[in-house]
PDB file of N, CA and C in Angstrom:
ATOM      1  N   MET A 129      16.100  15.849   2.860  1.00 58.00           N
ATOM      2  CA  MET A 129      14.756  15.765   2.451  1.00 58.00           C
ATOM      3  C   MET A 129      13.790  16.152   3.502  1.00 58.00           C
ATOM      4  N   GLU A 130      12.597  16.410   2.965  1.00 80.00           N
ATOM      5  CA  GLU A 130      11.905  17.041   4.049  1.00 80.00           C
ATOM      6  C   GLU A 130      11.359  16.053   5.414  1.00 80.00           C
ATOM      7  N   ALA A 131      11.100  16.137   6.097  1.00 83.00           N
ATOM      8  CA  ALA A 131      10.667  15.356   7.302  1.00 83.00           C
ATOM      9  C   ALA A 131       9.004  14.848   6.920  1.00 83.00           C
ATOM     10  N   SER A 132       8.194  15.745   6.175  1.00 80.00           N
ATOM     11  CA  SER A 132       7.120  15.014   5.681  1.00 80.00           C
ATOM     12  C   SER A 132       7.229  14.380   4.806  1.00 80.00           C
ATOM     13  N   VAL A 133       8.226  14.214   3.737  1.00 83.00           N
ATOM     14  CA  VAL A 133       8.291  13.348   3.084  1.00 83.00           C
ATOM     15  C   VAL A 133       8.649  12.300   3.166  1.00 83.00           C
ATOM     16  N   ILE A 134      10.044  12.015   4.211  1.00 89.00           N
ATOM     17  CA  ILE A 134       9.963  10.978   5.047  1.00 89.00           C
ATOM     18  C   ILE A 134       9.246   9.947   5.074  1.00 89.00           C
ATOM     19  N   THR A 135       8.485  10.396   6.165  1.00 90.00           N
ATOM     20  CA  THR A 135       7.141  10.296   7.268  1.00 90.00           C
ATOM     21  C   THR A 135       6.114   9.761   6.182  1.00 90.00           C
ATOM     22  N   LEU A 136       6.033  10.007   4.967  1.00 89.00           N
ATOM     23  CA  LEU A 136       4.718   9.569   4.070  1.00 89.00           C
ATOM     24  C   LEU A 136       5.237   8.379   3.401  1.00 89.00           C
ATOM     25  N   LEU A 137       6.703   8.341   2.725  1.00 91.00           N
ATOM     26  CA  LEU A 137       7.451   7.291   2.602  1.00 91.00           C
ATOM     27  C   LEU A 137       7.009   6.151   3.103  1.00 91.00           C
ATOM     28  N   LEU A 138       7.281   6.113   4.478  1.00 93.00           N
ATOM     29  CA  LEU A 138       7.155   5.249   5.811  1.00 93.00           C
ATOM     30  C   LEU A 138       6.173   4.895   5.984  1.00 93.00           C
ATOM     31  N   LEU A 139       5.010   5.498   5.676  1.00 93.00           N
ATOM     32  CA  LEU A 139       3.700   5.533   5.803  1.00 93.00           C
ATOM     33  C   LEU A 139       3.105   4.571   4.649  1.00 93.00           C
ATOM     34  N   ALA A 140       3.656   5.105   2.951  1.00 94.00           N
ATOM     35  CA  ALA A 140       3.558   4.520   2.550  1.00 94.00           C
ATOM     36  C   ALA A 140       3.666   2.614   2.456  1.00 94.00           C
ATOM     37  N   PHE A 141       5.186   2.538   3.192  1.00 95.00           N
ATOM     38  CA  PHE A 141       5.617   1.386   3.142  1.00 95.00           C
ATOM     39  C   PHE A 141       4.820   0.471   4.277  1.00 95.00           C
ATOM     40  N   VAL A 142       4.340   0.918   5.164  1.00 94.00           N
ATOM     41  CA  VAL A 142       3.416   0.186   6.185  1.00 94.00           C
ATOM     42  C   VAL A 142       2.106   0.035   5.584  1.00 94.00           C
ATOM     43  N   ALA A 143       1.664   0.984   4.987  1.00 93.00           N
ATOM     44  CA  ALA A 143       0.047   0.510   4.480  1.00 93.00           C
ATOM     45  C   ALA A 143       0.043  -0.066   3.236  1.00 93.00           C
ATOM     46  N   ALA A 144       1.174  -0.062   2.705  1.00 94.00           N
ATOM     47  CA  ALA A 144       1.476  -1.402   1.454  1.00 94.00           C
ATOM     48  C   ALA A 144       1.501  -2.981   1.764  1.00 94.00           C
ATOM     49  N   ASN A 145       1.897  -2.776   3.227  1.00 94.00           N
ATOM     50  CA  ASN A 145       1.986  -4.019   3.681  1.00 94.00           C
ATOM     51  C   ASN A 145       1.068  -4.524   4.715  1.00 94.00           C
ATOM     52  N   LEU A 146      -0.044  -3.362   4.702  1.00 92.00           N
ATOM     53  CA  LEU A 146      -1.103  -4.125   5.536  1.00 92.00           C
ATOM     54  C   LEU A 146      -1.937  -5.103   5.071  1.00 92.00           C
ATOM     55  N   PRO A 147      -2.130  -4.822   4.025  1.00 91.00           N
ATOM     56  CA  PRO A 147      -3.647  -5.847   3.314  1.00 91.00           C
ATOM     57  C   PRO A 147      -2.831  -7.510   3.981  1.00 91.00           C
ATOM     58  N   PHE A 148      -1.323  -7.637   4.002  1.00 91.00           N
ATOM     59  CA  PHE A 148      -0.854  -8.882   4.050  1.00 91.00           C
ATOM     60  C   PHE A 148      -0.314  -9.397   5.220  1.00 91.00           C
ATOM     61  N   MET A 149      -0.790  -8.257   6.223  1.00 89.00           N
ATOM     62  CA  MET A 149      -0.220  -8.684   7.532  1.00 89.00           C
ATOM     63  C   MET A 149      -1.608  -9.326   8.149  1.00 89.00           C
ATOM     64  N   THR A 150      -2.488  -9.073   8.156  1.00 85.00           N
ATOM     65  CA  THR A 150      -3.481  -9.359   8.966  1.00 85.00           C
ATOM     66  C   THR A 150      -4.529 -10.368   8.493  1.00 85.00           C
ATOM     67  N   ARG A 151      -5.447 -11.039   8.793  1.00 84.00           N
ATOM     68  CA  ARG A 151      -6.844 -12.292   8.091  1.00 84.00           C
ATOM     69  C   ARG A 151      -8.075 -10.975   8.015  1.00 84.00           C
ATOM     70  N   ARG A 152      -7.860  -9.730   8.597  1.00 84.00           N
ATOM     71  CA  ARG A 152      -9.201  -9.298   9.082  1.00 84.00           C
ATOM     72  C   ARG A 152      -8.954  -8.182   7.337  1.00 84.00           C
ATOM     73  N   ILE A 153     -10.489  -8.281   7.231  1.00 83.00           N
ATOM     74  CA  ILE A 153     -10.737  -7.229   5.762  1.00 83.00           C
ATOM     75  C   ILE A 153     -10.868  -5.502   6.290  1.00 83.00           C
ATOM     76  N   ALA A 154      -9.918  -5.152   5.740  1.00 78.00           N
ATOM     77  CA  ALA A 154     -10.293  -3.804   5.851  1.00 78.00           C
ATOM     78  C   ALA A 154      -9.830  -3.455   7.780  1.00 78.00           C
ATOM     79  N   GLY A 155      -9.205  -4.184   8.392  1.00 77.00           N
ATOM     80  CA  GLY A 155      -8.616  -4.078   9.904  1.00 77.00           C
ATOM     81  C   GLY A 155      -9.757  -4.509  10.767  1.00 77.00           C
ATOM     82  N   VAL A 156     -11.294  -5.207  10.135  1.00 84.00           N
ATOM     83  CA  VAL A 156     -12.293  -4.919  10.809  1.00 84.00           C
ATOM     84  C   VAL A 156     -13.021  -6.199  10.824  1.00 84.00           C
ATOM     85  N   TRP A 157     -13.267  -6.822   9.742  1.00 82.00           N
ATOM     86  CA  TRP A 157     -14.062  -7.838   9.491  1.00 82.00           C
ATOM     87  C   TRP A 157     -13.008  -8.892   9.521  1.00 82.00           C
ATOM     88  N   GLN A 158     -13.317  -9.994  10.516  1.00 85.00           N
ATOM     89  CA  GLN A 158     -12.387 -11.306  10.894  1.00 85.00           C
ATOM     90  C   GLN A 158     -13.039 -12.127   9.869  1.00 85.00           C
ATOM     91  N   VAL A 159     -12.241 -12.799   8.967  1.00 82.00           N
ATOM     92  CA  VAL A 159     -12.267 -14.153   7.898  1.00 82.00           C
ATOM     93  C   VAL A 159     -11.673 -15.151   8.344  1.00 82.00           C
ATOM     94  N   ALA A 160     -12.035 -16.407   8.016  1.00 82.00           N
ATOM     95  CA  ALA A 160     -11.273 -17.450   7.559  1.00 82.00           C
ATOM     96  C   ALA A 160      -9.750 -17.859   6.772  1.00 82.00           C
ATOM     97  N   ASN A 161     -10.497 -17.340   5.725  1.00 83.00           N
ATOM     98  CA  ASN A 161      -9.534 -17.531   4.483  1.00 83.00           C
ATOM     99  C   ASN A 161      -9.468 -16.185   3.913  1.00 83.00           C
ATOM    100  N   LYS A 162      -8.809 -15.333   4.001  1.00 82.00           N
ATOM    101  CA  LYS A 162      -8.756 -13.866   3.336  1.00 82.00           C
ATOM    102  C   LYS A 162      -7.780 -13.893   1.781  1.00 82.00           C
ATOM    103  N   HIS A 163      -9.015 -14.181   0.580  1.00 86.00           N
ATOM    104  CA  HIS A 163      -8.012 -14.305  -0.450  1.00 86.00           C
ATOM    105  C   HIS A 163      -7.351 -12.919  -1.023  1.00 86.00           C
ATOM    106  N   PHE A 164      -6.684 -13.579  -2.182  1.00 89.00           N
ATOM    107  CA  PHE A 164      -6.081 -12.614  -2.898  1.00 89.00           C
ATOM    108  C   PHE A 164      -6.796 -11.019  -3.502  1.00 89.00           C
ATOM    109  N   GLY A 165      -7.823 -11.314  -3.606  1.00 90.00           N
ATOM    110  CA  GLY A 165      -8.776 -10.470  -4.280  1.00 90.00           C
ATOM    111  C   GLY A 165      -8.947  -9.326  -3.171  1.00 90.00           C
ATOM    112  N   TRP A 166      -9.143 -10.015  -2.127  1.00 89.00           N
ATOM    113  CA  TRP A 166      -9.594  -8.654  -0.962  1.00 89.00           C
ATOM    114  C   TRP A 166      -8.163  -8.192  -0.916  1.00 89.00           C
ATOM    115  N   GLN A 167      -7.079  -8.738  -0.648  1.00 91.00           N
ATOM    116  CA  GLN A 167      -5.626  -8.183  -0.548  1.00 91.00           C
ATOM    117  C   GLN A 167      -5.383  -7.244  -1.369  1.00 91.00           C
ATOM    118  N   LEU A 168      -6.136  -7.477  -2.766  1.00 93.00           N
ATOM    119  CA  LEU A 168      -5.659  -5.933  -3.767  1.00 93.00           C
ATOM    120  C   LEU A 168      -6.510  -5.244  -3.953  1.00 93.00           C
ATOM    121  N   LEU A 169      -7.848  -5.159  -2.985  1.00 92.00           N
ATOM    122  CA  LEU A 169      -8.899  -4.569  -3.291  1.00 92.00           C
ATOM    123  C   LEU A 169      -8.272  -3.432  -2.181  1.00 92.00           C
ATOM    124  N   GLU A 170      -7.467  -3.834  -0.829  1.00 93.00           N
ATOM    125  CA  GLU A 170      -7.613  -3.286   0.214  1.00 93.00           C
ATOM    126  C   GLU A 170      -6.045  -2.570  -0.290  1.00 93.00           C
ATOM    127  N   LEU A 171      -5.296  -3.170  -1.050  1.00 94.00           N
ATOM    128  CA  LEU A 171      -3.756  -2.314  -1.465  1.00 94.00           C
ATOM    129  C   LEU A 171      -4.499  -1.098  -2.522  1.00 94.00           C
ATOM    130  N   VAL A 172      -5.335  -1.194  -3.471  1.00 95.00           N
ATOM    131  CA  VAL A 172      -5.656  -0.323  -4.156  1.00 95.00           C
ATOM    132  C   VAL A 172      -6.572   1.161  -2.808  1.00 95.00           C
ATOM    133  N   ALA A 173      -7.232   0.707  -2.490  1.00 95.00           N
ATOM    134  CA  ALA A 173      -7.925   1.553  -1.696  1.00 95.00           C
ATOM    135  C   ALA A 173      -6.712   2.370  -0.748  1.00 95.00           C
ATOM    136  N   LEU A 174      -5.898   1.561  -0.293  1.00 94.00           N
ATOM    137  CA  LEU A 174      -4.730   2.312   0.747  1.00 94.00           C
ATOM    138  C   LEU A 174      -3.671   3.187  -0.237  1.00 94.00           C
ATOM    139  N   TYR A 175      -3.898   2.895  -1.390  1.00 96.00           N
ATOM    140  CA  TYR A 175      -2.617   3.599  -2.277  1.00 96.00           C
ATOM    141  C   TYR A 175      -3.755   4.896  -2.575  1.00 96.00           C
ATOM    142  N   LEU A 176      -5.216   4.681  -2.781  1.00 96.00           N
ATOM    143  CA  LEU A 176      -5.794   5.721  -2.958  1.00 96.00           C
ATOM    144  C   LEU A 176      -5.743   6.553  -2.177  1.00 96.00           C
ATOM    145  N   LEU A 177      -5.849   6.476  -0.592  1.00 95.00           N
ATOM    146  CA  LEU A 177      -5.848   6.993   0.447  1.00 95.00           C
ATOM    147  C   LEU A 177      -4.784   8.132   0.629  1.00 95.00           C
ATOM    148  N   LEU A 178      -3.579   6.880   0.703  1.00 94.00           N
ATOM    149  CA  LEU A 178      -2.165   7.562   0.931  1.00 94.00           C
ATOM    150  C   LEU A 178      -2.005   8.804  -0.619  1.00 94.00           C
ATOM    151  N   GLY A 179      -2.433   8.629  -1.758  1.00 93.00           N
ATOM    152  CA  GLY A 179      -1.968   9.496  -2.824  1.00 93.00           C
ATOM    153  C   GLY A 179      -3.382  10.936  -2.633  1.00 93.00           C
ATOM    154  N   GLY A 180      -3.996  10.803  -1.762  1.00 93.00           N
ATOM    155  CA  GLY A 180      -5.035  11.997  -1.181  1.00 93.00           C
ATOM    156  C   GLY A 180      -4.317  12.485  -0.272  1.00 93.00           C
ATOM    157  N   LEU A 181      -3.668  11.439   0.808  1.00 90.00           N
ATOM    158  CA  LEU A 181      -2.691  12.443   1.365  1.00 90.00           C
ATOM    159  C   LEU A 181      -1.358  13.250   0.737  1.00 90.00           C
ATOM    160  N   ALA A 182      -0.860  12.645   0.334  1.00 90.00           N
ATOM    161  CA  ALA A 182       0.122  13.277  -0.222  1.00 90.00           C
ATOM    162  C   ALA A 182      -0.128  14.703  -1.121  1.00 90.00           C
ATOM    163  N   GLN A 183      -1.615  14.505  -1.904  1.00 91.00           N
ATOM    164  CA  GLN A 183      -2.005  15.480  -2.560  1.00 91.00           C
ATOM    165  C   GLN A 183      -2.448  16.994  -1.670  1.00 91.00           C
ATOM    166  N   LEU A 184      -3.099  16.441   0.059  1.00 90.00           N
ATOM    167  CA  LEU A 184      -3.067  17.322   0.936  1.00 90.00           C
ATOM    168  C   LEU A 184      -1.661  18.366   1.018  1.00 90.00           C
ATOM    169  N   LEU A 185      -0.809  17.304   1.796  1.00 86.00           N
ATOM    170  CA  LEU A 185       0.301  17.942   2.071  1.00 86.00           C
ATOM    171  C   LEU A 185       0.916  18.861   1.270  1.00 86.00           C
ATOM    172  N   GLU A 186       0.841  18.170  -0.275  1.00 86.00           N
ATOM    173  CA  GLU A 186       1.398  19.270  -1.378  1.00 86.00           C
ATOM    174  C   GLU A 186       0.773  19.962  -1.382  1.00 86.00           C
ATOM    175  N   GLY A 187      -0.403  20.681  -1.235  1.00 89.00           N
ATOM    176  CA  GLY A 187      -1.278  21.636  -1.238  1.00 89.00           C
ATOM    177  C   GLY A 187      -0.642  22.492  -0.004  1.00 89.00           C
ATOM    178  N   ARG A 188      -0.609  22.213   1.065  1.00 86.00           N
ATOM    179  CA  ARG A 188      -0.217  22.636   2.317  1.00 86.00           C
ATOM    180  C   ARG A 188       1.009  23.717   1.810  1.00 86.00           C
ATOM    181  N   HIS A 189       1.673  23.340   1.379  1.00 82.00           N
ATOM    182  CA  HIS A 189       3.121  23.681   0.801  1.00 82.00           C
ATOM    183  C   HIS A 189       3.346  24.981  -0.545  1.00 82.00           C
ATOM    184  N   SER A 190       2.594  24.279  -1.104  1.00 86.00           N
ATOM    185  CA  SER A 190       3.022  24.831  -2.563  1.00 86.00           C
ATOM    186  C   SER A 190       1.545  24.561  -3.422  1.00 86.00           C
ATOM    187  N   PRO A 191       1.242  24.989  -4.371  1.00 90.00           N
ATOM    188  CA  PRO A 191      -0.058  24.838  -5.252  1.00 90.00           C
ATOM    189  C   PRO A 191       0.110  23.455  -6.170  1.00 90.00           C
ATOM    190  N   VAL A 192      -0.896  22.903  -6.099  1.00 88.00           N
ATOM    191  CA  VAL A 192      -0.962  21.104  -6.506  1.00 88.00           C
ATOM    192  C   VAL A 192      -0.436  21.472  -7.808  1.00 88.00           C
ATOM    193  N   HIS A 193       0.241  20.676  -7.967  1.00 87.00           N
ATOM    194  CA  HIS A 193       0.653  20.396  -9.808  1.00 87.00           C
ATOM    195  C   HIS A 193       0.014  19.328 -10.469  1.00 87.00           C
ATOM    196  N   VAL A 194      -0.692  19.589 -11.531  1.00 89.00           N
ATOM    197  CA  VAL A 194      -1.223  18.672 -12.432  1.00 89.00           C
ATOM    198  C   VAL A 194      -0.556  17.858 -12.733  1.00 89.00           C
ATOM    199  N   GLN A 195      -1.047  16.070 -12.748  1.00 90.00           N
ATOM    200  CA  GLN A 195      -0.433  15.192 -13.030  1.00 90.00           C
ATOM    201  C   GLN A 195      -0.721  14.044 -14.313  1.00 90.00           C
ATOM    202  N   LYS A 196      -0.135  13.480 -14.896  1.00 93.00           N
ATOM    203  CA  LYS A 196      -0.633  12.938 -15.918  1.00 93.00           C
ATOM    204  C   LYS A 196      -0.501  11.623 -15.743  1.00 93.00           C
ATOM    205  N   TRP A 197      -0.799  10.608 -16.324  1.00 94.00           N
ATOM    206  CA  TRP A 197      -0.856   9.206 -16.359  1.00 94.00           C
ATOM    207  C   TRP A 197       0.574   8.670 -15.871  1.00 94.00           C
ATOM    208  N   GLN A 198       1.769   8.967 -16.621  1.00 96.00           N
ATOM    209  CA  GLN A 198       2.909   8.234 -16.326  1.00 96.00           C
ATOM    210  C   GLN A 198       3.126   8.654 -14.592  1.00 96.00           C
ATOM    211  N   PHE A 199       2.849   9.593 -14.217  1.00 93.00           N
ATOM    212  CA  PHE A 199       2.852   9.988 -12.508  1.00 93.00           C
ATOM    213  C   PHE A 199       2.173   8.674 -11.805  1.00 93.00           C
ATOM    214  N   TYR A 200       0.855   8.604 -12.157  1.00 93.00           N
ATOM    215  CA  TYR A 200       0.604   7.997 -11.637  1.00 93.00           C
ATOM    216  C   TYR A 200       0.753   6.450 -11.673  1.00 93.00           C
ATOM    217  N   VAL A 201       1.304   5.992 -13.014  1.00 95.00           N
ATOM    218  CA  VAL A 201       1.647   4.251 -13.008  1.00 95.00           C
ATOM    219  C   VAL A 201       2.858   4.322 -12.318  1.00 95.00           C
ATOM    220  N   THR A 202       3.681   5.335 -12.334  1.00 96.00           N
ATOM    221  CA  THR A 202       5.188   5.396 -11.558  1.00 96.00           C
ATOM    222  C   THR A 202       5.056   5.274 -10.005  1.00 96.00           C
ATOM    223  N   THR A 203       3.867   5.965  -9.518  1.00 94.00           N
ATOM    224  CA  THR A 203       3.853   5.925  -8.123  1.00 94.00           C
ATOM    225  C   THR A 203       2.997   4.484  -7.395  1.00 94.00           C
ATOM    226  N   LEU A 204       2.252   3.887  -8.712  1.00 95.00           N
ATOM    227  CA  LEU A 204       1.429   2.762  -8.187  1.00 95.00           C
ATOM    228  C   LEU A 204       3.074   1.669  -8.781  1.00 95.00           C
ATOM    229  N   ALA A 205       3.729   1.723  -9.405  1.00 96.00           N
ATOM    230  CA  ALA A 205       4.742   0.550  -9.326  1.00 96.00           C
ATOM    231  C   ALA A 205       5.853   1.092  -7.933  1.00 96.00           C
ATOM    232  N   LEU A 206       5.475   2.092  -7.454  1.00 95.00           N
ATOM    233  CA  LEU A 206       6.547   2.180  -6.452  1.00 95.00           C
ATOM    234  C   LEU A 206       5.863   1.699  -4.893  1.00 95.00           C
ATOM    235  N   PHE A 207       4.453   1.644  -4.868  1.00 95.00           N
ATOM    236  CA  PHE A 207       3.643   1.172  -3.812  1.00 95.00           C
ATOM    237  C   PHE A 207       3.732   0.031  -4.109  1.00 95.00           C
ATOM    238  N   LEU A 208       3.653  -1.053  -5.160  1.00 95.00           N
ATOM    239  CA  LEU A 208       3.640  -2.232  -5.151  1.00 95.00           C
ATOM    240  C   LEU A 208       5.004  -3.065  -4.924  1.00 95.00           C
ATOM    241  N   VAL A 209       6.442  -1.847  -5.154  1.00 96.00           N
ATOM    242  CA  VAL A 209       7.545  -2.610  -5.319  1.00 96.00           C
ATOM    243  C   VAL A 209       7.443  -2.567  -3.209  1.00 96.00           C
ATOM    244  N   PHE A 210       7.146  -1.781  -2.528  1.00 96.00           N
ATOM    245  CA  PHE A 210       7.142  -1.435  -1.129  1.00 96.00           C
ATOM    246  C   PHE A 210       5.937  -2.469  -0.774  1.00 96.00           C
ATOM    247  N   ALA A 211       5.149  -3.112  -1.434  1.00 95.00           N
ATOM    248  CA  ALA A 211       4.088  -4.085  -0.858  1.00 95.00           C
ATOM    249  C   ALA A 211       4.975  -5.786  -1.099  1.00 95.00           C
ATOM    250  N   PHE A 212       6.090  -5.578  -1.674  1.00 95.00           N
ATOM    251  CA  PHE A 212       6.503  -6.902  -1.591  1.00 95.00           C
ATOM    252  C   PHE A 212       6.906  -7.388  -0.660  1.00 95.00           C
ATOM    253  N   PRO A 213       7.857  -7.097   0.717  1.00 94.00           N
ATOM    254  CA  PRO A 213       7.766  -7.950   1.296  1.00 94.00           C
ATOM    255  C   PRO A 213       6.842  -8.906   2.371  1.00 94.00           C
ATOM    256  N   GLY A 214       5.349  -7.873   2.188  1.00 93.00           N
ATOM    257  CA  GLY A 214       4.431  -8.093   3.058  1.00 93.00           C
ATOM    258  C   GLY A 214       4.073  -9.381   2.041  1.00 93.00           C
ATOM    259  N   PHE A 215       4.150  -9.345   0.819  1.00 93.00           N
ATOM    260  CA  PHE A 215       3.468 -10.314  -0.221  1.00 93.00           C
ATOM    261  C   PHE A 215       4.166 -11.774   0.211  1.00 93.00           C
ATOM    262  N   ILE A 216       5.783 -11.483  -0.055  1.00 93.00           N
ATOM    263  CA  ILE A 216       6.461 -12.821   0.325  1.00 93.00           C
ATOM    264  C   ILE A 216       6.479 -13.261   1.320  1.00 93.00           C
ATOM    265  N   GLY A 217       6.068 -12.817   3.009  1.00 90.00           N
ATOM    266  CA  GLY A 217       6.130 -13.242   3.803  1.00 90.00           C
ATOM    267  C   GLY A 217       4.591 -13.601   3.987  1.00 90.00           C
ATOM    268  N   ARG A 218       3.415 -13.105   3.328  1.00 88.00           N
ATOM    269  CA  ARG A 218       2.206 -14.002   3.398  1.00 88.00           C
ATOM    270  C   ARG A 218       2.454 -15.685   2.677  1.00 88.00           C
ATOM    271  N   TYR A 219       2.858 -14.822   1.399  1.00 87.00           N
ATOM    272  CA  TYR A 219       2.467 -16.484   0.268  1.00 87.00           C
ATOM    273  C   TYR A 219       3.986 -17.298   0.182  1.00 87.00           C
ATOM    274  N   PHE A 220       5.157 -17.040   0.350  1.00 87.00           N
ATOM    275  CA  PHE A 220       6.190 -17.616   0.173  1.00 87.00           C
ATOM    276  C   PHE A 220       6.958 -17.963   1.172  1.00 87.00           C
ATOM    277  N   TRP A 221       6.400 -17.327   2.750  1.00 81.00           N
ATOM    278  CA  TRP A 221       7.288 -17.815   3.858  1.00 81.00           C
ATOM    279  C   TRP A 221       6.313 -18.833   4.579  1.00 81.00           C
ATOM    280  N   LYS A 222       6.425 -20.255   4.572  1.00 70.00           N
ATOM    281  CA  LYS A 222       5.730 -21.329   5.120  1.00 70.00           C
ATOM    282  C   LYS A 222       6.378 -21.816   6.154  1.00 70.00           C
ATOM    283  N   LYS A 223       5.856 -21.603   7.686  1.00 67.00           N
ATOM    284  CA  LYS A 223       6.079 -22.438   8.753  1.00 67.00           C
ATOM    285  C   LYS A 223       5.907 -23.744   8.703  1.00 67.00           C
ATOM    286  N   ARG A 224       7.039 -24.517   9.288  1.00 60.00           N
ATOM    287  CA  ARG A 224       7.591 -25.941   9.130  1.00 60.00           C
ATOM    288  C   ARG A 224       6.148 -27.076  10.064  1.00 60.00           C
ATOM    289  N   GLY A 225       5.800 -27.383   9.529  1.00 53.00           N
ATOM    290  CA  GLY A 225       4.627 -28.365  10.894  1.00 53.00           C
ATOM    291  C   GLY A 225       3.108 -27.498  10.627  1.00 53.00           C
ATOM    292  N   ILE A 226       2.970 -26.590   9.692  1.00 53.00           N
ATOM    293  CA  ILE A 226       1.730 -25.794   9.497  1.00 53.00           C
ATOM    294  C   ILE A 226       1.189 -26.416   8.242  1.00 53.00           C
TER     295      ILE A 226
END
């Protein structure tokens, strides 16, 4: 695998977990209780941002291939699998005494 592919996969893993790691909306606005709707919106926004970055990197190496809906569903599913550790850490791991 090329270094750019590995870097993009690591970046996707980090980006998928970001909405669950902070109580800030988009990393800027502090809120007391960030509900799941904001996290889902951030997750979709980061998916689209990373898809744009991947398309930009593909365009630098070769002509960009036209993709159909199956490709986007598969990459979204992979992105959601990457987000699983952050989701579990946010919603299922409760600290005792809190």
